């Protein structure tokens, strides 16, 4: 799920950038530092939408030729939750399940979470339906997945999903 979140970040600027263009340097450093990074319980920062405060004069760091600016900004963040449904593309198939991606989210689906009747074919690297041999999913197949487990440790972009459920499974035949 996406959220608009207000966050703070300390930005350190070298003395060589002190002057008229310091604000441009602060903004570019902020964007490089935070966009795409993990923001703890808020999830991943997708994009900075607004810088909220005037950063003032900053604080000189004693013993170094730099200053620290605390910048408050609004950003769009992404955090997956248990029970959410995503459309994803299969990226890797194994005999124990498959990996898929929905944007930056990486989803693993165990063969236990694939509907009954599907078997893995190691030669073709695909799961196929025993009752309908034309129904199969392999690499680059588009599927709909429900999240059943989110690990909010170091990388919340790795989750576990299932294809068991109404309206889940293959969306487009390859």
Coordinates of C-alpha atoms in Angstrom, one line a residue:
X1 CA 0.0 0.0 0.0
X2 CA 1.2 3.5 -0.7
X3 CA 1.2 6.3 1.9
X4 CA 2.1 10.0 2.0
X5 CA 4.5 10.3 4.9
X6 CA 6.2 13.3 6.5
X7 CA 9.9 12.4 7.3
X8 CA 13.1 14.0 8.5
X9 CA 16.6 13.5 7.2
X10 CA 19.9 15.0 8.2
X11 CA 21.9 16.1 5.1
X12 CA 25.7 16.8 5.4
X13 CA 27.1 19.4 2.9
X14 CA 30.8 20.0 2.4
X15 CA 32.0 23.6 2.7
X16 CA 32.8 23.7 -1.1
X17 CA 29.0 24.0 -1.7
X18 CA 28.4 26.9 0.7
X19 CA 27.1 29.8 -1.3
X20 CA 24.2 30.6 -3.6
X21 CA 23.6 27.1 -4.9
X22 CA 23.5 25.4 -1.5
X23 CA 19.8 24.9 -1.7
X24 CA 20.1 23.0 -5.1
X25 CA 22.8 20.9 -3.6
X26 CA 20.7 20.1 -0.5
X27 CA 17.7 19.1 -2.6
X28 CA 19.8 16.9 -5.0
X29 CA 21.6 15.3 -2.0
X30 CA 18.3 14.6 -0.3
X31 CA 16.8 13.0 -3.4
X32 CA 19.9 10.8 -4.0
X33 CA 20.0 9.8 -0.3
X34 CA 16.4 8.9 0.4
X35 CA 14.6 7.9 -2.8
X36 CA 14.6 4.2 -3.1
X37 CA 15.8 3.7 0.5
X38 CA 14.1 1.9 3.4
X39 CA 12.4 4.1 6.0
X40 CA 11.8 1.6 8.8
X41 CA 8.1 1.2 9.7
X42 CA 7.1 3.5 6.8
X43 CA 8.4 1.1 4.1
X44 CA 10.4 2.2 1.1
X45 CA 10.5 5.8 -0.1
X46 CA 9.3 5.9 -3.6
X47 CA 9.6 9.6 -4.3
X48 CA 9.9 12.9 -2.5
X49 CA 6.9 15.1 -3.2
X50 CA 7.5 18.2 -1.2
X51 CA 10.2 19.8 1.0
X52 CA 8.3 21.2 4.0
X53 CA 10.6 23.5 5.9
X54 CA 13.1 26.3 5.4
X55 CA 16.4 24.7 6.3
X56 CA 17.9 27.8 7.8
X57 CA 21.6 28.1 8.3
X58 CA 22.5 24.5 9.3
X59 CA 24.9 23.5 12.0
X60 CA 28.6 23.4 11.5
X61 CA 30.3 20.1 12.3
X62 CA 33.4 20.8 14.5
X63 CA 36.6 19.3 13.1
X64 CA 35.2 18.9 9.6
X65 CA 34.6 21.4 6.8
X66 CA 30.9 20.6 6.5
X67 CA 27.5 21.5 7.9
X68 CA 24.4 19.5 8.8
X69 CA 20.9 20.5 7.7
X70 CA 17.8 18.8 9.1
X71 CA 15.2 18.7 6.3
X72 CA 11.6 17.8 6.7
X73 CA 9.9 16.4 3.6
X74 CA 6.8 14.6 2.4
X75 CA 7.3 11.4 0.4
X76 CA 5.2 8.6 -1.1
X77 CA 6.2 5.4 0.6
X78 CA 5.3 1.8 -0.2
X79 CA 4.8 -0.9 2.4
X80 CA 3.2 -4.3 1.6
X81 CA 0.7 -5.8 4.1
X82 CA -0.6 -9.3 4.7
X83 CA -3.8 -9.9 2.7
X84 CA -3.0 -7.4 -0.1
X85 CA -3.4 -8.6 -3.7
X86 CA -0.9 -7.8 -6.4
X87 CA -0.5 -8.5 -10.1
X88 CA 3.0 -9.9 -10.6
X89 CA 5.3 -11.3 -13.3
X90 CA 7.1 -14.6 -12.6
X91 CA 10.8 -14.2 -12.8
X92 CA 12.3 -17.6 -11.7
X93 CA 10.8 -21.1 -11.4
X94 CA 12.1 -23.9 -9.2
X95 CA 10.7 -27.3 -8.2
X96 CA 9.8 -25.8 -4.7
X97 CA 7.9 -22.8 -6.1
X98 CA 8.6 -19.6 -8.0
X99 CA 9.7 -16.0 -7.5
X100 CA 7.8 -13.1 -9.0
X101 CA 7.9 -9.3 -8.9
X102 CA 5.3 -6.6 -8.6
X103 CA 7.3 -3.4 -9.0
X104 CA 10.1 -3.5 -6.4
X105 CA 8.3 -6.2 -4.4
X106 CA 9.7 -9.7 -4.6
X107 CA 7.2 -12.4 -3.9
X108 CA 7.9 -16.1 -3.3
X109 CA 5.1 -18.7 -3.8
X110 CA 5.8 -22.2 -2.5
X111 CA 4.4 -25.1 -4.4
X112 CA 2.2 -25.7 -1.3
X113 CA 0.5 -22.3 -2.1
X114 CA -0.2 -23.3 -5.7
X115 CA -3.7 -24.7 -6.4
X116 CA -4.2 -28.5 -6.2
X117 CA -3.7 -30.2 -9.6
X118 CA -0.7 -28.2 -10.7
X119 CA 2.6 -30.0 -11.1
X120 CA 6.1 -28.8 -11.8
X121 CA 7.7 -29.8 -15.1
X122 CA 11.5 -29.5 -14.7
X123 CA 12.2 -29.8 -18.4
X124 CA 10.0 -26.9 -19.3
X125 CA 10.5 -25.1 -16.0
X126 CA 6.8 -24.6 -15.6
X127 CA 3.8 -25.5 -13.4
X128 CA 1.0 -27.1 -15.5
X129 CA -2.6 -28.1 -14.6
X130 CA -3.1 -31.9 -14.8
X131 CA -6.7 -31.4 -15.9
X132 CA -6.1 -28.8 -18.5
X133 CA -2.6 -29.0 -20.0
X134 CA -2.9 -25.7 -21.7
X135 CA -3.2 -23.9 -18.4
X136 CA 0.4 -23.4 -17.2
X137 CA 2.6 -20.7 -15.8
X138 CA 6.2 -20.3 -16.4
X139 CA 8.7 -17.4 -16.5
X140 CA 7.2 -14.1 -17.6
X141 CA 3.6 -15.3 -16.9
X142 CA 1.3 -12.6 -15.5
X143 CA -0.4 -13.8 -12.2
X144 CA -2.5 -12.4 -9.4
X145 CA -1.1 -13.2 -5.9
X146 CA -2.3 -12.6 -2.3
X147 CA 0.4 -11.8 0.3
X148 CA 0.3 -14.2 3.3
X149 CA 3.5 -13.3 5.1
X150 CA 5.5 -10.1 5.3
X151 CA 8.9 -10.0 7.1
X152 CA 9.5 -6.5 8.3
X153 CA 13.1 -7.0 9.2
X154 CA 15.9 -5.6 7.1
X155 CA 14.1 -5.9 3.7
X156 CA 10.3 -5.8 3.7
X157 CA 10.3 -6.1 -0.1
X158 CA 10.6 -9.9 0.2
X159 CA 7.2 -11.4 1.0
X160 CA 5.5 -14.8 0.7
X161 CA 2.4 -15.2 -1.4
X162 CA -0.3 -17.6 -2.4
X163 CA -2.3 -18.4 -5.6
X164 CA -5.0 -20.3 -3.6
X165 CA -8.2 -18.2 -3.5
X166 CA -10.9 -16.7 -5.5
X167 CA -9.7 -14.6 -8.5
X168 CA -6.0 -15.5 -7.9
X169 CA -3.7 -17.3 -10.4
X170 CA -2.9 -17.0 -14.0
X171 CA -4.1 -13.7 -15.7
X172 CA -2.8 -14.1 -19.2
X173 CA -1.7 -17.2 -21.0
X174 CA 1.8 -17.1 -22.4

